[in-house]
CSV table of C-alpha atoms in Angstrom, one decimal:
chain,number,residue,atom,x,y,z
U,3,UNK,CA,4.8,-5.8,-6.9
U,4,UNK,CA,2.7,-6.7,-9.9
U,5,UNK,CA,4.2,-8.3,-12.9
U,6,UNK,CA,1.4,-7.1,-15.1
U,7,UNK,CA,2.6,-6.7,-18.6
U,8,UNK,CA,2.4,-3.1,-19.7
U,9,UNK,CA,0.1,-2.6,-22.7
U,10,UNK,CA,-1.1,-6.2,-23.1
U,11,UNK,CA,-4.1,-7.2,-21.0
U,12,UNK,CA,-5.8,-10.6,-21.5
U,13,UNK,CA,-8.9,-10.0,-19.4
U,14,UNK,CA,-11.6,-7.5,-20.1
U,15,UNK,CA,-14.5,-8.3,-17.7
U,16,UNK,CA,-16.1,-5.2,-16.2
U,17,UNK,CA,-14.8,-4.9,-12.6
U,18,UNK,CA,-18.3,-4.6,-11.1
U,19,UNK,CA,-19.0,-8.2,-12.3
U,20,UNK,CA,-16.1,-9.7,-10.5
U,21,UNK,CA,-17.0,-11.1,-7.0
U,22,UNK,CA,-14.1,-11.7,-4.5
U,23,UNK,CA,-15.6,-15.0,-3.1
U,24,UNK,CA,-16.2,-16.3,-6.6
U,25,UNK,CA,-12.7,-15.5,-7.5
U,26,UNK,CA,-11.4,-17.4,-4.5
U,27,UNK,CA,-13.7,-20.3,-5.3
U,28,UNK,CA,-12.3,-20.4,-8.9
U,29,UNK,CA,-9.0,-21.3,-7.2
U,30,UNK,CA,-10.5,-23.8,-4.8
U,31,UNK,CA,-10.2,-21.4,-1.9
U,32,UNK,CA,-12.4,-19.8,0.7
U,33,UNK,CA,-11.4,-17.2,3.3
U,34,UNK,CA,-11.5,-18.5,6.8
U,35,UNK,CA,-9.6,-17.5,10.0
U,36,UNK,CA,-6.9,-19.8,11.2
U,37,UNK,CA,-6.3,-18.3,14.7
U,38,UNK,CA,-6.9,-15.2,16.8
U,39,UNK,CA,-3.3,-14.0,17.6
U,40,UNK,CA,-4.0,-10.3,17.4
U,41,UNK,CA,-6.7,-8.0,18.6
U,42,UNK,CA,-6.6,-4.8,16.5
U,43,UNK,CA,-8.1,-2.0,18.5
U,44,UNK,CA,-9.3,1.1,16.7
U,45,UNK,CA,-9.6,3.6,19.5
U,46,UNK,CA,-11.2,6.3,17.4
U,47,UNK,CA,-11.2,8.4,14.3
U,48,UNK,CA,-9.7,11.6,15.8
U,49,UNK,CA,-6.4,12.4,14.1
U,50,UNK,CA,-4.2,15.5,13.8
U,51,UNK,CA,-3.9,14.8,10.1
U,52,UNK,CA,-6.4,14.2,7.3
U,53,UNK,CA,-4.5,12.1,4.7
U,54,UNK,CA,-5.9,11.8,1.2
U,55,UNK,CA,-5.7,8.0,1.2
U,56,UNK,CA,-7.1,7.4,4.6
U,57,UNK,CA,-9.5,4.4,4.7
U,58,UNK,CA,-10.8,5.6,8.0
U,59,UNK,CA,-11.6,9.1,6.9
U,60,UNK,CA,-9.9,10.2,10.1
U,61,UNK,CA,-9.2,13.9,10.9
U,62,UNK,CA,-9.2,16.6,13.5
U,63,UNK,CA,-12.9,17.1,13.4
U,64,UNK,CA,-13.9,13.5,14.0
U,65,UNK,CA,-15.6,12.9,17.3
U,66,UNK,CA,-15.9,9.0,17.3
U,67,UNK,CA,-13.5,7.9,20.1
U,68,UNK,CA,-13.4,4.9,22.4
U,69,UNK,CA,-14.6,5.7,25.9
U,70,UNK,CA,-12.8,4.5,29.0
U,71,UNK,CA,-15.7,2.1,29.7
U,72,UNK,CA,-15.2,0.4,26.3
U,73,UNK,CA,-11.4,0.3,26.9
U,74,UNK,CA,-12.1,-1.6,30.1
U,75,UNK,CA,-14.3,-4.1,28.2
U,76,UNK,CA,-11.5,-4.6,25.7
U,77,UNK,CA,-9.0,-5.1,28.5
U,78,UNK,CA,-11.2,-7.6,30.1
U,79,UNK,CA,-11.3,-9.7,26.9
U,80,UNK,CA,-7.5,-9.5,26.5
U,81,UNK,CA,-7.0,-10.5,30.1
U,82,UNK,CA,-9.5,-13.3,30.0
U,83,UNK,CA,-8.4,-14.9,26.7
U,84,UNK,CA,-4.6,-14.0,27.0
U,85,UNK,CA,-4.5,-12.5,23.5
U,86,UNK,CA,-0.8,-12.4,22.7
U,87,UNK,CA,-0.7,-9.3,20.4
U,88,UNK,CA,-2.5,-6.0,20.6
U,89,UNK,CA,-2.4,-3.7,17.6
U,90,UNK,CA,-3.6,-0.2,18.5
U,91,UNK,CA,-4.7,2.0,15.6
U,92,UNK,CA,-7.0,5.0,14.9
U,93,UNK,CA,-7.1,7.9,13.8
U,94,UNK,CA,-4.0,8.9,15.8
U,95,UNK,CA,-4.5,6.5,18.8
U,96,UNK,CA,-2.4,8.7,21.1
U,97,UNK,CA,-5.1,11.3,21.0
U,98,UNK,CA,-7.5,9.0,22.9
U,99,UNK,CA,-7.3,10.0,26.6
U,100,UNK,CA,-7.1,6.3,27.5
U,101,UNK,CA,-4.3,5.4,25.2
U,102,UNK,CA,-1.5,5.3,27.7
U,103,UNK,CA,-3.6,3.5,30.2
U,104,UNK,CA,-4.5,0.9,27.6
U,105,UNK,CA,-0.8,0.4,26.7
U,106,UNK,CA,0.3,0.0,30.3
U,107,UNK,CA,-2.4,-2.5,31.0
U,108,UNK,CA,-1.7,-4.5,27.9
U,109,UNK,CA,2.0,-4.6,28.7
U,110,UNK,CA,1.3,-5.6,32.3
U,111,UNK,CA,-0.7,-8.5,30.9
U,112,UNK,CA,2.3,-9.5,28.9
U,113,UNK,CA,1.0,-8.6,25.5
U,114,UNK,CA,3.2,-7.6,22.6
U,115,UNK,CA,1.9,-4.1,21.7
U,116,UNK,CA,2.0,-2.5,18.3
U,117,UNK,CA,1.1,1.1,17.9
U,118,UNK,CA,0.2,2.7,14.5
U,119,UNK,CA,1.9,6.1,15.1
U,120,UNK,CA,1.7,8.8,12.5
U,121,UNK,CA,4.9,10.6,13.7
U,122,UNK,CA,3.5,14.1,13.6
U,123,UNK,CA,1.2,13.6,16.6
U,124,UNK,CA,4.2,13.9,18.9
U,125,UNK,CA,4.1,17.7,18.1
U,126,UNK,CA,0.6,18.0,19.5
U,127,UNK,CA,0.1,19.4,23.1
U,128,UNK,CA,1.3,17.0,25.8
U,129,UNK,CA,2.5,14.4,23.3
U,130,UNK,CA,6.2,15.4,23.0
U,131,UNK,CA,7.3,12.6,25.3
U,132,UNK,CA,5.8,9.9,23.1
U,133,UNK,CA,9.2,8.5,22.0
U,134,UNK,CA,10.2,8.0,25.6
U,135,UNK,CA,6.8,6.5,26.4
U,136,UNK,CA,7.1,4.0,23.6
U,137,UNK,CA,10.6,3.1,24.6
U,138,UNK,CA,9.7,2.7,28.3
U,139,UNK,CA,6.9,0.3,27.4
U,140,UNK,CA,8.8,-1.5,24.6
U,141,UNK,CA,6.2,-0.9,22.0
U,142,UNK,CA,6.6,-1.9,18.4
U,143,UNK,CA,6.0,1.3,16.4
U,144,UNK,CA,4.7,1.3,12.9
U,145,UNK,CA,4.7,4.7,11.1
U,146,UNK,CA,3.6,5.9,7.7
U,147,UNK,CA,6.0,7.7,5.5
U,148,UNK,CA,4.8,7.3,2.0
U,149,UNK,CA,8.0,8.4,0.4
U,150,UNK,CA,11.5,9.6,1.2
U,151,UNK,CA,10.9,12.9,-0.7
U,152,UNK,CA,8.9,15.9,0.6
U,153,UNK,CA,6.7,16.4,-2.5
U,154,UNK,CA,5.1,13.0,-2.5
U,155,UNK,CA,4.7,12.8,1.3
U,156,UNK,CA,3.1,16.2,1.6
U,157,UNK,CA,0.8,15.5,-1.4
U,158,UNK,CA,-0.7,12.5,0.4
U,159,UNK,CA,-0.5,13.6,4.1
U,160,UNK,CA,-0.7,17.3,4.0
U,161,UNK,CA,1.6,20.3,3.7
U,162,UNK,CA,4.5,20.3,6.2
U,163,UNK,CA,4.0,16.6,7.2
U,164,UNK,CA,7.3,15.5,5.7
U,165,UNK,CA,9.4,18.0,7.6
U,166,UNK,CA,7.7,17.1,10.9
U,167,UNK,CA,8.0,13.4,10.1
U,168,UNK,CA,11.7,13.7,9.6
U,169,UNK,CA,12.1,15.5,12.9
U,170,UNK,CA,10.0,12.9,14.6
U,171,UNK,CA,12.1,10.1,13.1
U,172,UNK,CA,15.2,11.8,14.5
U,173,UNK,CA,13.6,11.9,17.9
U,174,UNK,CA,12.7,8.2,17.6
U,175,UNK,CA,16.2,7.3,16.6
U,176,UNK,CA,17.5,9.4,19.5
U,177,UNK,CA,15.8,7.2,22.1
U,178,UNK,CA,17.0,4.1,20.3
U,179,UNK,CA,14.1,3.2,17.9
U,180,UNK,CA,15.2,1.8,14.6
U,181,UNK,CA,18.8,1.5,15.8
U,182,UNK,CA,20.6,-1.8,15.5
U,183,UNK,CA,20.7,-4.0,18.7
U,184,UNK,CA,18.4,-1.9,20.7
U,185,UNK,CA,15.4,-4.2,20.1
U,186,UNK,CA,13.3,-1.1,19.8
U,187,UNK,CA,11.4,-1.8,16.5
U,188,UNK,CA,10.5,1.1,14.2
U,189,UNK,CA,8.9,0.0,11.0
U,190,UNK,CA,7.7,2.3,8.3
U,191,UNK,CA,4.8,2.1,5.9
U,192,UNK,CA,4.9,2.9,2.2
U,193,UNK,CA,1.6,3.7,0.6
U,194,UNK,CA,1.5,4.6,-3.1
U,195,UNK,CA,0.9,8.3,-3.6
U,196,UNK,CA,-1.9,7.8,-6.1
U,197,UNK,CA,-3.9,5.1,-8.0
U,198,UNK,CA,-1.2,2.6,-8.5
U,199,UNK,CA,0.1,-0.5,-6.8
U,200,UNK,CA,3.2,-0.5,-4.5
U,201,UNK,CA,6.5,-1.7,-5.8
U,202,UNK,CA,8.3,-4.8,-4.5
U,203,UNK,CA,8.7,-4.4,-0.8
U,204,UNK,CA,12.4,-5.4,-0.7
U,205,UNK,CA,13.3,-3.1,-3.5
U,206,UNK,CA,11.7,0.0,-2.1
U,207,UNK,CA,12.9,-0.8,1.4
U,208,UNK,CA,16.5,-0.7,0.0
U,209,UNK,CA,15.8,2.7,-1.5
U,210,UNK,CA,14.2,4.1,1.7
U,211,UNK,CA,17.1,2.9,3.9
U,212,UNK,CA,19.7,4.4,1.6
U,213,UNK,CA,17.9,7.7,1.0
U,214,UNK,CA,16.8,8.3,4.6
U,215,UNK,CA,20.3,7.6,5.9
U,216,UNK,CA,22.1,9.6,3.2
U,217,UNK,CA,19.8,12.6,3.2
U,218,UNK,CA,18.8,12.8,6.9
U,219,UNK,CA,20.9,10.2,8.9
U,220,UNK,CA,17.7,8.3,9.8
U,221,UNK,CA,17.5,4.5,10.3
U,222,UNK,CA,14.6,2.2,10.8
U,223,UNK,CA,14.0,-1.6,10.8
U,224,UNK,CA,11.6,-2.6,8.1
U,225,UNK,CA,9.5,-1.0,5.4
U,226,UNK,CA,6.1,-2.5,4.8
U,227,UNK,CA,4.3,-1.8,1.5
U,228,UNK,CA,0.6,-1.4,1.8
U,229,UNK,CA,-1.9,-1.1,-1.1
U,230,UNK,CA,-4.3,1.8,-0.9
U,231,UNK,CA,-7.8,0.4,-0.2
U,232,UNK,CA,-10.7,1.6,-2.4
U,233,UNK,CA,-12.6,2.8,0.8
U,234,UNK,CA,-13.6,6.1,2.2
U,235,UNK,CA,-11.3,9.0,1.3
U,236,UNK,CA,-9.2,7.0,-1.2
U,237,UNK,CA,-12.3,5.8,-2.9
U,238,UNK,CA,-13.6,9.4,-3.1
U,239,UNK,CA,-10.2,10.4,-4.7
U,240,UNK,CA,-10.6,7.5,-7.2
U,241,UNK,CA,-14.0,8.7,-8.2
U,242,UNK,CA,-13.1,12.4,-8.3
U,243,UNK,CA,-10.1,11.7,-10.5
U,244,UNK,CA,-11.9,9.2,-12.8
U,245,UNK,CA,-9.6,6.4,-11.7
U,246,UNK,CA,-12.0,4.0,-10.0
U,247,UNK,CA,-12.6,1.5,-12.8
U,248,UNK,CA,-9.0,1.5,-13.8
U,249,UNK,CA,-7.7,1.0,-10.3
U,250,UNK,CA,-10.2,-1.8,-9.5
U,251,UNK,CA,-9.3,-3.5,-12.8
U,252,UNK,CA,-5.6,-3.3,-11.7
U,253,UNK,CA,-6.4,-4.9,-8.4
U,254,UNK,CA,-8.5,-7.6,-9.9
U,255,UNK,CA,-6.0,-8.4,-12.6
U,256,UNK,CA,-3.2,-8.6,-10.1
U,257,UNK,CA,-5.1,-11.1,-8.0
U,258,UNK,CA,-2.6,-13.5,-6.5
U,259,UNK,CA,-4.0,-16.6,-4.8
U,260,UNK,CA,-0.7,-17.2,-3.1
U,261,UNK,CA,-1.5,-14.2,-0.8
U,262,UNK,CA,-4.7,-15.7,0.7
U,263,UNK,CA,-3.0,-18.0,3.2
U,264,UNK,CA,-1.2,-15.0,4.8
U,265,UNK,CA,-3.9,-12.4,4.9
U,266,UNK,CA,-4.1,-10.5,8.2
U,267,UNK,CA,-7.8,-11.2,8.6
U,268,UNK,CA,-7.0,-14.9,9.1
U,269,UNK,CA,-5.2,-14.1,12.4
U,270,UNK,CA,-6.9,-11.1,13.9
U,271,UNK,CA,-10.1,-9.7,15.1
U,272,UNK,CA,-10.8,-6.0,14.8
U,273,UNK,CA,-12.7,-4.0,17.4
U,274,UNK,CA,-14.1,-0.5,16.8
U,275,UNK,CA,-14.4,2.5,19.1
U,276,UNK,CA,-17.9,1.3,20.3
U,277,UNK,CA,-16.7,-2.3,20.9
U,278,UNK,CA,-18.2,-3.9,17.8
U,279,UNK,CA,-16.2,-6.7,16.1
U,280,UNK,CA,-15.0,-7.0,12.5
U,281,UNK,CA,-12.7,-9.2,10.5
U,282,UNK,CA,-10.4,-6.3,9.7
U,283,UNK,CA,-10.0,-2.6,10.0
U,284,UNK,CA,-11.2,-2.2,6.4
U,285,UNK,CA,-14.4,-4.1,7.0
U,286,UNK,CA,-14.8,-1.9,10.1
U,287,UNK,CA,-14.8,1.2,8.0
U,288,UNK,CA,-17.4,-0.3,5.7
U,289,UNK,CA,-19.5,-1.4,8.7
U,290,UNK,CA,-19.2,-4.9,7.5
U,291,UNK,CA,-19.5,-6.7,10.8
U,292,UNK,CA,-18.4,-10.3,11.6
U,293,UNK,CA,-20.7,-13.0,10.4
U,294,UNK,CA,-24.1,-12.7,12.1
U,295,UNK,CA,-23.8,-16.1,13.8
U,296,UNK,CA,-20.8,-14.8,15.8
U,297,UNK,CA,-20.8,-12.6,18.9
U,298,UNK,CA,-21.0,-9.0,17.7
U,299,UNK,CA,-19.3,-7.1,20.5
U,300,UNK,CA,-16.1,-7.3,22.6
U,301,UNK,CA,-18.3,-8.0,25.7
U,302,UNK,CA,-19.4,-11.3,24.2
U,303,UNK,CA,-16.1,-12.0,22.5
U,304,UNK,CA,-14.8,-15.6,22.6
U,305,UNK,CA,-11.9,-16.5,20.5
U,306,UNK,CA,-13.0,-20.2,20.3
U,307,UNK,CA,-15.9,-19.0,18.2
U,308,UNK,CA,-13.8,-16.9,15.9
U,309,UNK,CA,-11.1,-19.5,15.1
U,310,UNK,CA,-11.9,-20.9,11.6
U,311,UNK,CA,-14.8,-18.4,11.2
U,312,UNK,CA,-15.9,-17.4,7.7
U,313,UNK,CA,-14.5,-14.0,6.9
U,314,UNK,CA,-16.8,-11.5,5.3
U,315,UNK,CA,-15.5,-10.1,2.1
U,316,UNK,CA,-16.2,-7.4,-0.5
U,317,UNK,CA,-14.6,-6.0,-3.6
U,318,UNK,CA,-12.1,-4.1,-1.4
U,319,UNK,CA,-10.5,-7.4,-0.5
U,320,UNK,CA,-8.9,-7.4,-4.0
U,321,UNK,CA,-6.7,-4.7,-2.4
U,322,UNK,CA,-5.1,-7.2,0.0
U,323,UNK,CA,-4.6,-10.0,-2.7
U,324,UNK,CA,-3.1,-7.9,-5.5
U,325,UNK,CA,0.5,-8.7,-6.5
U,326,UNK,CA,2.5,-9.5,-3.4
U,327,UNK,CA,-0.5,-8.9,-1.3
U,328,UNK,CA,-1.0,-6.3,1.5
U,329,UNK,CA,-1.6,-6.4,5.2
U,330,UNK,CA,-0.9,-4.3,8.2
U,331,UNK,CA,2.5,-6.0,8.1
U,332,UNK,CA,3.1,-5.2,4.4
U,333,UNK,CA,3.5,-7.6,1.5
U,334,UNK,CA,2.5,-11.2,2.3
U,335,UNK,CA,3.7,-13.3,-0.7
U,336,UNK,CA,7.0,-13.6,-2.5
U,337,UNK,CA,5.3,-15.0,-5.6
U,338,UNK,CA,3.9,-12.1,-7.6
U,339,UNK,CA,3.2,-14.0,-10.7
U,340,UNK,CA,-0.1,-13.0,-12.1
U,341,UNK,CA,-2.6,-15.8,-12.5
U,342,UNK,CA,-5.6,-14.7,-14.6
W,15,UNK,CA,-11.9,12.1,-34.9
W,16,UNK,CA,-9.3,10.9,-32.3
W,17,UNK,CA,-7.2,8.1,-33.8
W,18,UNK,CA,-5.8,7.0,-30.4
W,19,UNK,CA,-8.4,5.8,-27.9
W,20,UNK,CA,-7.5,4.8,-24.4
W,21,UNK,CA,-9.8,1.8,-24.4
W,22,UNK,CA,-7.9,0.3,-27.3
W,23,UNK,CA,-5.1,-0.4,-24.9
W,24,UNK,CA,-7.3,-3.1,-23.4
W,25,UNK,CA,-8.0,-4.5,-26.9
W,26,UNK,CA,-4.5,-5.3,-27.9
W,27,UNK,CA,-5.2,-9.0,-27.7
W,28,UNK,CA,-7.6,-8.6,-30.6
W,29,UNK,CA,-4.5,-8.4,-32.9
W,30,UNK,CA,-4.4,-12.1,-32.4
W,31,UNK,CA,-7.7,-12.7,-34.2
W,32,UNK,CA,-5.7,-13.1,-37.3
W,33,UNK,CA,-2.5,-15.1,-37.6
W,34,UNK,CA,-2.8,-16.0,-33.9
W,35,UNK,CA,0.3,-18.1,-34.2
W,36,UNK,CA,2.4,-15.0,-34.9
W,37,UNK,CA,0.7,-13.2,-32.0
W,38,UNK,CA,1.4,-16.0,-29.6
W,39,UNK,CA,5.0,-16.0,-30.6
W,40,UNK,CA,5.1,-12.2,-29.9
W,41,UNK,CA,3.4,-12.7,-26.6
W,42,UNK,CA,5.9,-15.3,-25.5
W,43,UNK,CA,8.8,-13.1,-26.5
W,44,UNK,CA,7.3,-10.0,-24.9
W,45,UNK,CA,6.7,-11.9,-21.6
W,46,UNK,CA,10.2,-13.3,-21.6
W,47,UNK,CA,11.6,-9.8,-22.1
W,48,UNK,CA,9.6,-8.5,-19.1
W,49,UNK,CA,10.8,-11.1,-16.7
W,50,UNK,CA,13.3,-10.0,-14.1
W,51,UNK,CA,16.8,-11.1,-15.2
W,52,UNK,CA,20.2,-9.4,-15.4
W,53,UNK,CA,18.2,-6.2,-15.3
W,54,UNK,CA,15.7,-5.4,-12.5
W,55,UNK,CA,12.0,-4.9,-13.2
W,56,UNK,CA,12.6,-1.2,-12.3
W,57,UNK,CA,15.4,-0.8,-14.9
W,58,UNK,CA,13.3,-2.5,-17.6
W,59,UNK,CA,10.4,-0.3,-16.8
W,60,UNK,CA,12.6,2.8,-17.2
W,61,UNK,CA,13.9,1.5,-20.5
W,62,UNK,CA,10.4,0.9,-21.6
W,63,UNK,CA,9.4,4.4,-20.7
W,64,UNK,CA,12.4,5.9,-22.5
W,65,UNK,CA,11.7,3.9,-25.7
W,66,UNK,CA,8.0,4.7,-25.5
W,67,UNK,CA,8.9,8.4,-25.6
W,68,UNK,CA,11.4,7.9,-28.4
W,69,UNK,CA,8.7,6.1,-30.4
W,70,UNK,CA,6.0,8.6,-29.2
W,71,UNK,CA,3.6,5.7,-28.6
W,72,UNK,CA,0.8,7.1,-26.3
W,73,UNK,CA,-0.2,3.6,-25.3
W,74,UNK,CA,3.3,2.7,-24.2
W,75,UNK,CA,3.9,6.0,-22.5
W,76,UNK,CA,0.7,5.5,-20.4
W,77,UNK,CA,1.5,1.8,-19.6
W,78,UNK,CA,5.2,2.3,-18.8
W,79,UNK,CA,4.5,5.4,-16.7
W,80,UNK,CA,2.3,3.2,-14.5
W,81,UNK,CA,4.9,0.4,-14.6
W,82,UNK,CA,7.6,2.7,-13.5
W,83,UNK,CA,5.6,3.9,-10.5
W,84,UNK,CA,4.7,0.4,-9.5
W,85,UNK,CA,8.4,-0.6,-9.8
W,86,UNK,CA,9.3,2.1,-7.3
W,87,UNK,CA,10.6,4.9,-9.6
W,88,UNK,CA,9.9,8.5,-8.8
W,89,UNK,CA,9.3,11.4,-11.1
W,90,UNK,CA,12.9,12.6,-11.0
W,91,UNK,CA,14.1,9.2,-12.2
W,92,UNK,CA,11.4,8.9,-14.8
W,93,UNK,CA,12.1,12.4,-16.1
W,94,UNK,CA,15.8,11.6,-16.4
W,95,UNK,CA,14.9,8.6,-18.5
W,96,UNK,CA,12.7,10.7,-20.7
W,97,UNK,CA,15.5,13.3,-21.1
W,98,UNK,CA,17.9,10.5,-22.0
W,99,UNK,CA,15.6,9.2,-24.8
W,100,UNK,CA,15.0,12.7,-26.0
W,101,UNK,CA,18.6,13.7,-26.0
W,102,UNK,CA,19.6,10.6,-27.9
W,103,UNK,CA,16.8,11.2,-30.3
W,104,UNK,CA,17.9,14.9,-30.7
W,105,UNK,CA,21.5,13.9,-31.1
W,106,UNK,CA,20.6,11.3,-33.7
W,107,UNK,CA,18.8,14.0,-35.7
W,108,UNK,CA,21.7,16.5,-35.2
W,109,UNK,CA,24.4,14.1,-36.3
W,110,UNK,CA,22.6,13.8,-39.6
W,111,UNK,CA,23.4,17.4,-40.1
W,112,UNK,CA,26.8,16.1,-41.3
W,113,UNK,CA,24.9,14.3,-44.1
W,114,UNK,CA,23.6,17.7,-45.1
W,115,UNK,CA,27.0,19.3,-44.8
W,116,UNK,CA,28.5,16.4,-47.0
W,117,UNK,CA,25.8,16.9,-49.6
W,118,UNK,CA,26.4,20.6,-49.7
W,119,UNK,CA,30.2,20.2,-49.7
W,120,UNK,CA,29.9,17.8,-52.7
W,121,UNK,CA,28.5,20.5,-54.9
W,122,UNK,CA,30.3,23.5,-53.5
W,123,UNK,CA,33.4,25.2,-54.7
C-alpha cells in the first residue's frame, strides 16, 4: 500500500503536532460531503467476538443495542428520503433482535442492503439459517477474515475463530454466495494483524483467492483492505505495545491526498444505537457527532442539510488517507505515491 | 553504551549535511531501486530483508520487516527469505574451507 522507503525518512515532526485539517489545507483541500447515498446503521455493540483491533470495542458483555423504537425511527428516515443503500454494522448486527425486521423492511423499500457479518455469529443459537436469510433477501455480505492462515486470524479475532470462519465460508458458498454468476456478493475484509499498513489490495486479493481456493475450496468476490484505526481497542493495543507514536507517524507520513475525494464519509451518514448521527462509524466511537449546526438525531435527519456538510475530523482520519486509503469498501486510490 | 539507537533510523537524512550532492545522488538511486518494476514491491521487500540479514544491519532488518508485512508477506515467507540469506552466507563461508585445504595441501607431504 505505502511506498514508504524503508530506512530513509524525510520528515521528523512529532505526530501530536500534525493536524488533519491543516494537512488537508496544505494541499488546498477540505473535507466536505458530496452526497448521502448510504445510511450506515450501527445497531449495537453486542458481539460474540472481542477482536483485538475492534474500533467499536464490541464484545459479548456489551449492552448498548438499538431498540425497536429507534429501528422504526431509522426506517422512517429511509422511507421518507429514499436512501438507496443501507449498511448495517455492529457489533454483530445479527444479534440485535430487530435485525431481520430491519433487513426485510429495507429490502421492501428497495434499498441495497449491506451487512457486516463476522461469519462466526452463524454458530450462535438461532442463527444457523443466516446464509439462507442473506440469500433470500439478496444482501451484500462483507465479512472479516484478516488472513488466510489460522495463526494470524486467531491472533486478532480469538482462538478458534479461523476454523469457524472457514466452516462459515463453506456454508456461504453452499447457498451461492461468492460463486460466479449467482449475483450473491460475498466480499472479505483484510485487516493487518498488528501495527502496520495493509498491502496493495489487488496483490493480497490474489493471494487470498489462490490460498482459500487451494487450501479450503472457498471462493469469494472481492477482498477489501482496511487500515486499523487508532481508536478504542486497537489504540489500547498500540499504547500497551509501545507502538502508538510509530504507528501514527506511519499513517501521517503515508498521507495521500488522492484518497480524499473517495473517502466514505463523503457519501454516508452514520447512525448509532441511540439514533444519534455521525460522519462515520469511527467518529461514532469517539462520540464526535456531526457538526453542531446540523440535526443531531435520525428523527430530525434531512439529507438536504447533510449534502456538502463540513465533516468533523481528528487524528484518526489519517488512518483513512494513508497509502491507498481505507474505507468500508477497502482501498480508495490507485495512486499510492507518498507526498510529504 | 548502545551503539545502535532506534531513533537514529529517523535521522538518516542527516548524512546529507555534508556532501549533500552525494547524498542526493544516493537518494535518487535508492528511490529508483524501490520502485515497482520487473520485480514486484513484495519481491523487492523480501530481497531487502534477506540482504539486511546477510549484512546484519539492525536498521535495515527493522525497516524491511515492516516493508515485507506491508507488502503482504507472511512470517513463513519472510523466514524462508532469511534462511536463504543465511544459507548462502553459510555456504560462502564453508566454500572457503577449500582455501584452507589448499593452503594446508601446499605445505603437506
